PDB file of C-alpha atoms in Angstrom:
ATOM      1  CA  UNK A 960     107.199 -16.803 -14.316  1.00  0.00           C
ATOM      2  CA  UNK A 961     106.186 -20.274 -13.168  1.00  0.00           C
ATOM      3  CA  UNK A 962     104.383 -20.443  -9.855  1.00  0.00           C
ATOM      4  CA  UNK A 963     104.180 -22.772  -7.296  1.00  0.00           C
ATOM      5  CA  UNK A 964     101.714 -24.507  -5.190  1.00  0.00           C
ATOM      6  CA  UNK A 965     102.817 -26.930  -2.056  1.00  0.00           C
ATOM      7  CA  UNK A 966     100.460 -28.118   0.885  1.00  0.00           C
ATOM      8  CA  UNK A 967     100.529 -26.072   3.502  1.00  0.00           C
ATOM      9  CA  UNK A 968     101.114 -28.206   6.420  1.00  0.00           C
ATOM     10  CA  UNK A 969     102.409 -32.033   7.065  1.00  0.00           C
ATOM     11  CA  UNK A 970     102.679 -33.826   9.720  1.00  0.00           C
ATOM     12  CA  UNK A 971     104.983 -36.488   9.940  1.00  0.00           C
ATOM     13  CA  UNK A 972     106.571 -38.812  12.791  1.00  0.00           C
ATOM     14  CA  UNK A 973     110.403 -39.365  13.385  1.00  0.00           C
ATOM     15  CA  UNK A 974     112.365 -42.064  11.670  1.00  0.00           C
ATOM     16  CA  UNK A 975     109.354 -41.763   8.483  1.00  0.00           C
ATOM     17  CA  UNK A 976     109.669 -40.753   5.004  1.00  0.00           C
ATOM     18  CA  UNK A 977     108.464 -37.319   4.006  1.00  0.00           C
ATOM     19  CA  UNK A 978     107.993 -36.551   0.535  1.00  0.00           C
ATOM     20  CA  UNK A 979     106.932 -32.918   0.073  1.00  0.00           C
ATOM     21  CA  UNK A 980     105.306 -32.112  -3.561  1.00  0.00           C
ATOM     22  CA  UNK A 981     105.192 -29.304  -5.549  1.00  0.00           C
ATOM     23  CA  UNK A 982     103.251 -28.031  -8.548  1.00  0.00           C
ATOM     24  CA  UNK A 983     104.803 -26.156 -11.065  1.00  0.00           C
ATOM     25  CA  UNK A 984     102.432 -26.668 -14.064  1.00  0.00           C
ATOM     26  CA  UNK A 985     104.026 -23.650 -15.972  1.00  0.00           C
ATOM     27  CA  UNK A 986     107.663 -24.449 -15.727  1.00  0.00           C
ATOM     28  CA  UNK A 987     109.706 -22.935 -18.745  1.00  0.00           C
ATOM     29  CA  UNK A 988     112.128 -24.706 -20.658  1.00  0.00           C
ATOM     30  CA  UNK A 989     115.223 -22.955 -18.623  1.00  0.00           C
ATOM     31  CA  UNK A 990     113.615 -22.869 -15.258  1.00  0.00           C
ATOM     32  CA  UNK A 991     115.411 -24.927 -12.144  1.00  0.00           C
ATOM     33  CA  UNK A 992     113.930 -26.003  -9.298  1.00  0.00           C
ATOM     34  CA  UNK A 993     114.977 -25.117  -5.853  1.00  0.00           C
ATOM     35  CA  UNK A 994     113.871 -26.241  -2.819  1.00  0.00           C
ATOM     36  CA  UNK A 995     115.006 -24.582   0.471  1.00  0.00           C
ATOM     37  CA  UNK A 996     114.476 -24.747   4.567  1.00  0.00           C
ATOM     38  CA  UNK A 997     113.453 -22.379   7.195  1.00  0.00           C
ATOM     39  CA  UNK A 998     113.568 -22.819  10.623  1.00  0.00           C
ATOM     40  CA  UNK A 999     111.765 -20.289  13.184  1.00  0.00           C
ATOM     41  CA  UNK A1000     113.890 -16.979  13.548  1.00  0.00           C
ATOM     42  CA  UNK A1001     116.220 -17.837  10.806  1.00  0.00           C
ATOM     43  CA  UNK A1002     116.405 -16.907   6.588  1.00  0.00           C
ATOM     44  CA  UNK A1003     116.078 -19.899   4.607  1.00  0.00           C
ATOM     45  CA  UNK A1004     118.887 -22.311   4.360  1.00  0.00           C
ATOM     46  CA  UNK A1005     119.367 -24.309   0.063  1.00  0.00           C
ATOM     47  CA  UNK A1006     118.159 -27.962   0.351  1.00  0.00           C
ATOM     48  CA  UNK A1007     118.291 -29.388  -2.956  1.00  0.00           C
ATOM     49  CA  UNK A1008     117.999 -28.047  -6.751  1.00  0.00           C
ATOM     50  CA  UNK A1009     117.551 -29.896  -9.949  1.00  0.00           C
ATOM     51  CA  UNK A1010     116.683 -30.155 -13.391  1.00  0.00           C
ATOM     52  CA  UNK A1011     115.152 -33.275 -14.215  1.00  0.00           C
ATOM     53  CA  UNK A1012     115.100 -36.302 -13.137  1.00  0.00           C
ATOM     54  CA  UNK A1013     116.637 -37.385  -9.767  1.00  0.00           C
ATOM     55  CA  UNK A1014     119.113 -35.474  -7.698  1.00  0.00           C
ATOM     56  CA  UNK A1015     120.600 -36.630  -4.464  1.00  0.00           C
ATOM     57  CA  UNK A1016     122.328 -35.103  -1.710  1.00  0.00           C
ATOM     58  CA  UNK A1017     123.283 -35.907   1.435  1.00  0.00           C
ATOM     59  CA  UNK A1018     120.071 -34.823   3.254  1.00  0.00           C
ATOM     60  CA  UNK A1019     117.640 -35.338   0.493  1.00  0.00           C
ATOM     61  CA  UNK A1020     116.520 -36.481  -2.995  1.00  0.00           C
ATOM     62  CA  UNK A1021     114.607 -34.715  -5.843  1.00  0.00           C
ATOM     63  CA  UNK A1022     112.310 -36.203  -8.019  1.00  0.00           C
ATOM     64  CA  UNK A1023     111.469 -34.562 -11.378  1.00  0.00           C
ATOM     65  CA  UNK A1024     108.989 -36.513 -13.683  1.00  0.00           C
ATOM     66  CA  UNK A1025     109.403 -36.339 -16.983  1.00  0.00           C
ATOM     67  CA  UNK A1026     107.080 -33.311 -17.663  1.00  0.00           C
ATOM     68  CA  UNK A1027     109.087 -31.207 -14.653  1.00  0.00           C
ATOM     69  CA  UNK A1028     105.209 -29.826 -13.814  1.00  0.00           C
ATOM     70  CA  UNK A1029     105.857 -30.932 -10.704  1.00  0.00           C
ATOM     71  CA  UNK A1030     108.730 -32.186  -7.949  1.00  0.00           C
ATOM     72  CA  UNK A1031     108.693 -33.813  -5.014  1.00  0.00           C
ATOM     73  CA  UNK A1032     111.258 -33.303  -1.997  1.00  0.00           C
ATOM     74  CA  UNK A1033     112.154 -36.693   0.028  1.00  0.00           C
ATOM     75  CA  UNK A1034     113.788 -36.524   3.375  1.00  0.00           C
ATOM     76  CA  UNK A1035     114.728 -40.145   4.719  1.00  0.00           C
ATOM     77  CA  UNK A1036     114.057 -40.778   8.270  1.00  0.00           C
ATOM     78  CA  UNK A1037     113.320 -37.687   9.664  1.00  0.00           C
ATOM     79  CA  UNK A1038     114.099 -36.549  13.325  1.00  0.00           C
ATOM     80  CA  UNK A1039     112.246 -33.947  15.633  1.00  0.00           C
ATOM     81  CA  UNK A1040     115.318 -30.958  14.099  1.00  0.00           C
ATOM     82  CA  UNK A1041     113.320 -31.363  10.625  1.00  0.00           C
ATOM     83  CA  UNK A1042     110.422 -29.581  12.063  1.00  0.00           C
ATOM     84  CA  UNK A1043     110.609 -26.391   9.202  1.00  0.00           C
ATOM     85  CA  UNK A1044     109.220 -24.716   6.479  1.00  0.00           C
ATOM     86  CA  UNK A1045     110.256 -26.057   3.044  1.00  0.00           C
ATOM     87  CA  UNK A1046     110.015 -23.931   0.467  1.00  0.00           C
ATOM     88  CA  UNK A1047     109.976 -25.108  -3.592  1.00  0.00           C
ATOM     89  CA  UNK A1048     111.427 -22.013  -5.603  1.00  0.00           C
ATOM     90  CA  UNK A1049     111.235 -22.082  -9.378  1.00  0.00           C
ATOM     91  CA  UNK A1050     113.123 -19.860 -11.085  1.00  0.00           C
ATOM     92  CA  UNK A1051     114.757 -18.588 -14.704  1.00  0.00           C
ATOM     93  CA  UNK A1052     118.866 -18.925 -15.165  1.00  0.00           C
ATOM     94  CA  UNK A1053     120.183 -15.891 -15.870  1.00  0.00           C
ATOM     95  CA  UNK A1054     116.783 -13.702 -15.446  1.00  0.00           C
ATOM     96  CA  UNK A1055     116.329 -14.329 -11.843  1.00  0.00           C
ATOM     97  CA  UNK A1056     114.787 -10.529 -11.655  1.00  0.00           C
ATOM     98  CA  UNK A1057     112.173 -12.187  -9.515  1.00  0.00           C
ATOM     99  CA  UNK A1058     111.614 -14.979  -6.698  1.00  0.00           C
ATOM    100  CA  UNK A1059     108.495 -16.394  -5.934  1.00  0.00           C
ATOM    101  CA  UNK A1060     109.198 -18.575  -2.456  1.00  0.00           C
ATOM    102  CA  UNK A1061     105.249 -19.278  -1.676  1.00  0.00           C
ATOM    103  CA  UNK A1062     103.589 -19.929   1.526  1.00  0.00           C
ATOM    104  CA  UNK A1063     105.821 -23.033   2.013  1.00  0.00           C
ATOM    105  CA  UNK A1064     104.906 -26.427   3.735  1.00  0.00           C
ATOM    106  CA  UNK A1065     104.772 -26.211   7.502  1.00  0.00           C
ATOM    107  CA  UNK A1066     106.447 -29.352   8.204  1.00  0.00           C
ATOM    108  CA  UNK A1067     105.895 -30.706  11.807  1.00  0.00           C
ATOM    109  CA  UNK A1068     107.632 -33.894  12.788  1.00  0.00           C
ATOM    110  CA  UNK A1069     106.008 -35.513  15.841  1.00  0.00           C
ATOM    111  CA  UNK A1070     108.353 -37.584  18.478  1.00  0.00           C
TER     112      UNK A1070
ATOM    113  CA  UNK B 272     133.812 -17.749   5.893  1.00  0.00           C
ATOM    114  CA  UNK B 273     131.686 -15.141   6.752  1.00  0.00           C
ATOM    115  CA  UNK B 274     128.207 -15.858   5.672  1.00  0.00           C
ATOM    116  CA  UNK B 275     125.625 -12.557   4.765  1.00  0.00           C
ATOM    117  CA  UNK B 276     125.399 -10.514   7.862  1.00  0.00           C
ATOM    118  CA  UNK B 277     122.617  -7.828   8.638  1.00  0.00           C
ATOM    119  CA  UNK B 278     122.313  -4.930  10.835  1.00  0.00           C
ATOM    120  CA  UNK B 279     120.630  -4.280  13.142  1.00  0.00           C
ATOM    121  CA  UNK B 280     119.273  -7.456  13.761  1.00  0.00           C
ATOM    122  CA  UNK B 281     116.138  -5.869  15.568  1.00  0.00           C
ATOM    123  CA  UNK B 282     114.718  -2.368  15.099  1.00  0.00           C
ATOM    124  CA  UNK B 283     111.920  -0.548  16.503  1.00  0.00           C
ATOM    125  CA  UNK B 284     110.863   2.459  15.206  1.00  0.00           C
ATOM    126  CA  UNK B 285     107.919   4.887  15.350  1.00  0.00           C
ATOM    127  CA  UNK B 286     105.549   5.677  12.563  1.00  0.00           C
ATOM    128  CA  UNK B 287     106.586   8.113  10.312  1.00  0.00           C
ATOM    129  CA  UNK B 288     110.609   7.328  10.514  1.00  0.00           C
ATOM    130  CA  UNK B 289     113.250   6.624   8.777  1.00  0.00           C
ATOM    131  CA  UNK B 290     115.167   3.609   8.398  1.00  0.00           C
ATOM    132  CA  UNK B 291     118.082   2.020   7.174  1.00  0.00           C
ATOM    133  CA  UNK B 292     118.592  -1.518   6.999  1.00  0.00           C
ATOM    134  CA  UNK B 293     122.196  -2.930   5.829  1.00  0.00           C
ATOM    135  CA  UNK B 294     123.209  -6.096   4.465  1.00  0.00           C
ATOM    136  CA  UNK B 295     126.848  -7.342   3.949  1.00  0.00           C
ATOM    137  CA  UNK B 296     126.692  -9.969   1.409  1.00  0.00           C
ATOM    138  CA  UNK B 297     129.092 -12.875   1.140  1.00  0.00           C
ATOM    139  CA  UNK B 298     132.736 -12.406  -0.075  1.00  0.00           C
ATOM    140  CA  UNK B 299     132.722 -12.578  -4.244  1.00  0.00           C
ATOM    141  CA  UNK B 300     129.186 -12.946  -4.255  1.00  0.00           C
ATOM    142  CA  UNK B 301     128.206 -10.179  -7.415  1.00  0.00           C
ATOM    143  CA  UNK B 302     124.225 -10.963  -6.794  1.00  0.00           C
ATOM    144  CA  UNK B 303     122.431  -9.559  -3.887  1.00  0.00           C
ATOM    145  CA  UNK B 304     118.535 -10.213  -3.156  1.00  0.00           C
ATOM    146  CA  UNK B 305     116.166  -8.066  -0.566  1.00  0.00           C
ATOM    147  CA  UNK B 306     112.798  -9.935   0.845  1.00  0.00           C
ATOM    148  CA  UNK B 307     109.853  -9.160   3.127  1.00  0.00           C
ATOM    149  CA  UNK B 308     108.467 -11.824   5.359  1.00  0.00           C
ATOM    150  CA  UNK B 309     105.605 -11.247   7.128  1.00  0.00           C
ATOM    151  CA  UNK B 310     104.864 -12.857  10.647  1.00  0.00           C
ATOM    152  CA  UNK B 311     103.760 -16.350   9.791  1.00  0.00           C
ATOM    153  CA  UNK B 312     103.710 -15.825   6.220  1.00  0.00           C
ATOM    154  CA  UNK B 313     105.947 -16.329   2.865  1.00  0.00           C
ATOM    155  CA  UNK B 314     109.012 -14.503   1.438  1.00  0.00           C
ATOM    156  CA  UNK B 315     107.766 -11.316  -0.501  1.00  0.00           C
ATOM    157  CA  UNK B 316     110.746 -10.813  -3.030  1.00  0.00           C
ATOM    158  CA  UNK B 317     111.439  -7.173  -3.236  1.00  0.00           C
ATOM    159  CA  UNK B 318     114.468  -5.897  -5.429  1.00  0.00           C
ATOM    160  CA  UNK B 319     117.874  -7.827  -6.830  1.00  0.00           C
ATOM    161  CA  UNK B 320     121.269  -6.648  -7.380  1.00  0.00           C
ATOM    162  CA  UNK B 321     123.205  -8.129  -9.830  1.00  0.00           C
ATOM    163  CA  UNK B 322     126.650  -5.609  -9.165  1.00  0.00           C
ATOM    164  CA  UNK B 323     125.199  -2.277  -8.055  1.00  0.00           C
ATOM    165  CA  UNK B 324     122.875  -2.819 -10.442  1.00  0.00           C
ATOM    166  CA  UNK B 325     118.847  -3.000  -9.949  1.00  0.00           C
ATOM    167  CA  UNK B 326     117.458  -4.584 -13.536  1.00  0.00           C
ATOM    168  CA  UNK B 327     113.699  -4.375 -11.986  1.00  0.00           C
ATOM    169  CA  UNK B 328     112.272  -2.395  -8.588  1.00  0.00           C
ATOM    170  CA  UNK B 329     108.955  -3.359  -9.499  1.00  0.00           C
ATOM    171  CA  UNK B 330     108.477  -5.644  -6.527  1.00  0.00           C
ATOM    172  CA  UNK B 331     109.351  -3.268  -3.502  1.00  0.00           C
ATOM    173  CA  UNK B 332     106.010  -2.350  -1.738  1.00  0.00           C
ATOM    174  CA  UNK B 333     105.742   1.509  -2.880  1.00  0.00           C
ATOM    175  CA  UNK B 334     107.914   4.811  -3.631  1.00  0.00           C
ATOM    176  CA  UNK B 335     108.895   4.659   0.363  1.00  0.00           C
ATOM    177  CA  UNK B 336     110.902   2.020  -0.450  1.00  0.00           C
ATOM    178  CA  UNK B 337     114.248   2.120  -2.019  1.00  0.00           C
ATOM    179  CA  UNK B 338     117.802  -0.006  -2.425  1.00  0.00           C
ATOM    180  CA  UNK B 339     121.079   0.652  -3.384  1.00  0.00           C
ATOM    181  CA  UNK B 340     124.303  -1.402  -3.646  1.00  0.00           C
ATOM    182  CA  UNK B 341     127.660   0.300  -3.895  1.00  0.00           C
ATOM    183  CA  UNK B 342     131.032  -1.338  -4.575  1.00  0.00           C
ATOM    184  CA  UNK B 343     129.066  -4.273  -5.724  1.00  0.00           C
ATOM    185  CA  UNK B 344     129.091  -5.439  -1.911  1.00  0.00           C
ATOM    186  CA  UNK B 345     126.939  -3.704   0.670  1.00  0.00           C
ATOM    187  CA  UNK B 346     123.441  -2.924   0.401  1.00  0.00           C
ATOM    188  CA  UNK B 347     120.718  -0.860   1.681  1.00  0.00           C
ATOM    189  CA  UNK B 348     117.594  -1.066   2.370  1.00  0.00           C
ATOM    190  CA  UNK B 349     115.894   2.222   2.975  1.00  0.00           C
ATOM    191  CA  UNK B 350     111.878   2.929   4.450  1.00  0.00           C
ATOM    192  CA  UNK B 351     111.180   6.084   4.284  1.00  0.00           C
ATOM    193  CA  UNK B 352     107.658   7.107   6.418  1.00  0.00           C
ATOM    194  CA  UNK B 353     107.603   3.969   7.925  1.00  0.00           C
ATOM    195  CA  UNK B 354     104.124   2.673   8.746  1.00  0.00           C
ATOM    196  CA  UNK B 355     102.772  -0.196  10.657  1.00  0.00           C
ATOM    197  CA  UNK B 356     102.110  -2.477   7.901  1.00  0.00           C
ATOM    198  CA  UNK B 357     106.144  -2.532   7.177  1.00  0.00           C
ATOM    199  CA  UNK B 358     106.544  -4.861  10.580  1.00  0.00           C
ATOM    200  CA  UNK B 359     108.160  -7.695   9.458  1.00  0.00           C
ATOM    201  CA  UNK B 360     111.098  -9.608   9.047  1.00  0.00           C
ATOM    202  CA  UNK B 361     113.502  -8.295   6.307  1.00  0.00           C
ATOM    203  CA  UNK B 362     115.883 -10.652   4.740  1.00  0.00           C
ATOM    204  CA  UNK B 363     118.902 -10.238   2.510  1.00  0.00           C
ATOM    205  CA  UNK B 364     120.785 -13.434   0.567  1.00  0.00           C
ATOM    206  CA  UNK B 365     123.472 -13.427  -1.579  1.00  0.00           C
ATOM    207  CA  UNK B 366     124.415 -15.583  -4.401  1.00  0.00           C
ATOM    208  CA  UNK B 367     127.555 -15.877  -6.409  1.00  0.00           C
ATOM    209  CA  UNK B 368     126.104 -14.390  -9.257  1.00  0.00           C
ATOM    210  CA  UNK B 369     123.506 -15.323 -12.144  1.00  0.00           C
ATOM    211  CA  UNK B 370     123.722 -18.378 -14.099  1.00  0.00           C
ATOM    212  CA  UNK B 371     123.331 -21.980 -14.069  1.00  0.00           C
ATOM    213  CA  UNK B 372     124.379 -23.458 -11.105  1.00  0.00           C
ATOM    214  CA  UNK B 373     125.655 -20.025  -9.311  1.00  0.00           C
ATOM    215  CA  UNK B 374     122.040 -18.766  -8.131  1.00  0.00           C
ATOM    216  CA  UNK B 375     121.784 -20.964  -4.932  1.00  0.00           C
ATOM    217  CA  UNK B 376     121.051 -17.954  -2.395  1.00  0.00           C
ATOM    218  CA  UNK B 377     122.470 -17.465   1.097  1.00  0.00           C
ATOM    219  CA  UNK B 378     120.602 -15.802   3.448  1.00  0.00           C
ATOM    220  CA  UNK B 379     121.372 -13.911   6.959  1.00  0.00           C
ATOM    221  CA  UNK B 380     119.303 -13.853   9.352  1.00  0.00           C
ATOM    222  CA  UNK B 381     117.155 -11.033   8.885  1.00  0.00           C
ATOM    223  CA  UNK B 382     116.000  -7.439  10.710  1.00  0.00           C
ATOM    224  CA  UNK B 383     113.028  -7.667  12.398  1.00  0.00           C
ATOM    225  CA  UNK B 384     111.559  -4.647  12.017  1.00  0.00           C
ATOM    226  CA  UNK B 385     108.680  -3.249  14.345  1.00  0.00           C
ATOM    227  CA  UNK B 386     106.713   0.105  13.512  1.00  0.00           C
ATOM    228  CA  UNK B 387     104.868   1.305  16.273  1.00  0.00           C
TER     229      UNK B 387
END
């Protein structure tokens, strides 16, 4: 099962850029990756998933390079309410006998 | 609708006791997932239903632990002897089922479990 390793913490300002990596150097061939959000008090919340590639949503894009050992989460302009954990989840279709969410990246956005 | 609900939403408990910790997954969702979360740490995955079925219970902590899922929609989530180190959060999601593009989980917001 492929694990994951994110930064632990980021600091970022409001109205910046983030982009959040994640290394997944043994990714199998039918693996997806997931990223999700947790605020204090609360069970995480799906942000984004993908393949390959790019994916876009309406509160963030995915980038998967070519080799998928790695992805990186972008959130445009972000605001104070961004302030989470973000979580990058790799996991098996159809086996998913077992999640691995990480530590996370403590994401603090500064006024 | 209804997203994944769990009961009781706090629950303190002495060392040595039982308890019971329910989750109500979303409507038509066939796969149900069970995590730990320690106070400032990561989500420990525990056990997965897909139906009432468990394929592995190799991740829940030790024998005190156990799950079951009946009617392919409620869950428990049972501690037997609790002891201190079982303080945490406990978190239940739901997903439509397994397969590409239906394994985006849904979680409620957790039991916060204290063992004194």
């Amino acid at each position: 099962l492929a694990k994951t390793t994110q930064p632990i913490s980021m600091d970022s300002y409001e109205g910046q850029e983030v982009n959040i990596t994640c290394s997944h150097n043994n990714i199998a061939t039918n693996d997806y990756i997931t990223w999700y959000q947790q605020f204090p008090s609360q069970g995480p919340r799906f942000i984004i998933q993908g393949y390959k590639t790019k994916v876009t949503n309406e509160v963030a894009s995915l980038f998967i390079p070519a080799d998928r050992k790695s992805s990186t989460l972008s959130l445009p302009r972000v605001s104070l309410s961004d302030t989470a954990v973000y979580y990058c989840l790799v996991g098996e279709i159809g086996n998913f006998n077992k999640f691995y969410f990480g530590s996370g990246t403590k994401l603090n956005v500064k006024p | 609708g209804a997203g994944v609900s769990q009961s009781p939403s706090n629950k303190v408990t002495e060392k040595g006791k039982d308890v019971e910790l329910r989750c109500d997954p979303i409507s038509g969702h066939t796969a149900l997932y069970w995590y730990r979360q320690s106070l400032g740490q990561g989500l420990e995955f525990l056990i997965y239903f897909q139906g009432n079925s468990a394929p592995d219970k190799s991740g829940l902590p030790s024998d005190r632990f156990s799950a079951e899922r009946t009617g392919g929609s409620v869950s428990t989530l049972t501690i037997q002897r609790t002891q201190q180190e079982d303080s945490a959060v406990y978190l239940c999601a739901s997903s439509l089922g397994v397969g590409l593009q239906l394994e985006t989980q849904y979680f409620g917001p957790g039991t916060r479990l204290l063992v004194l």
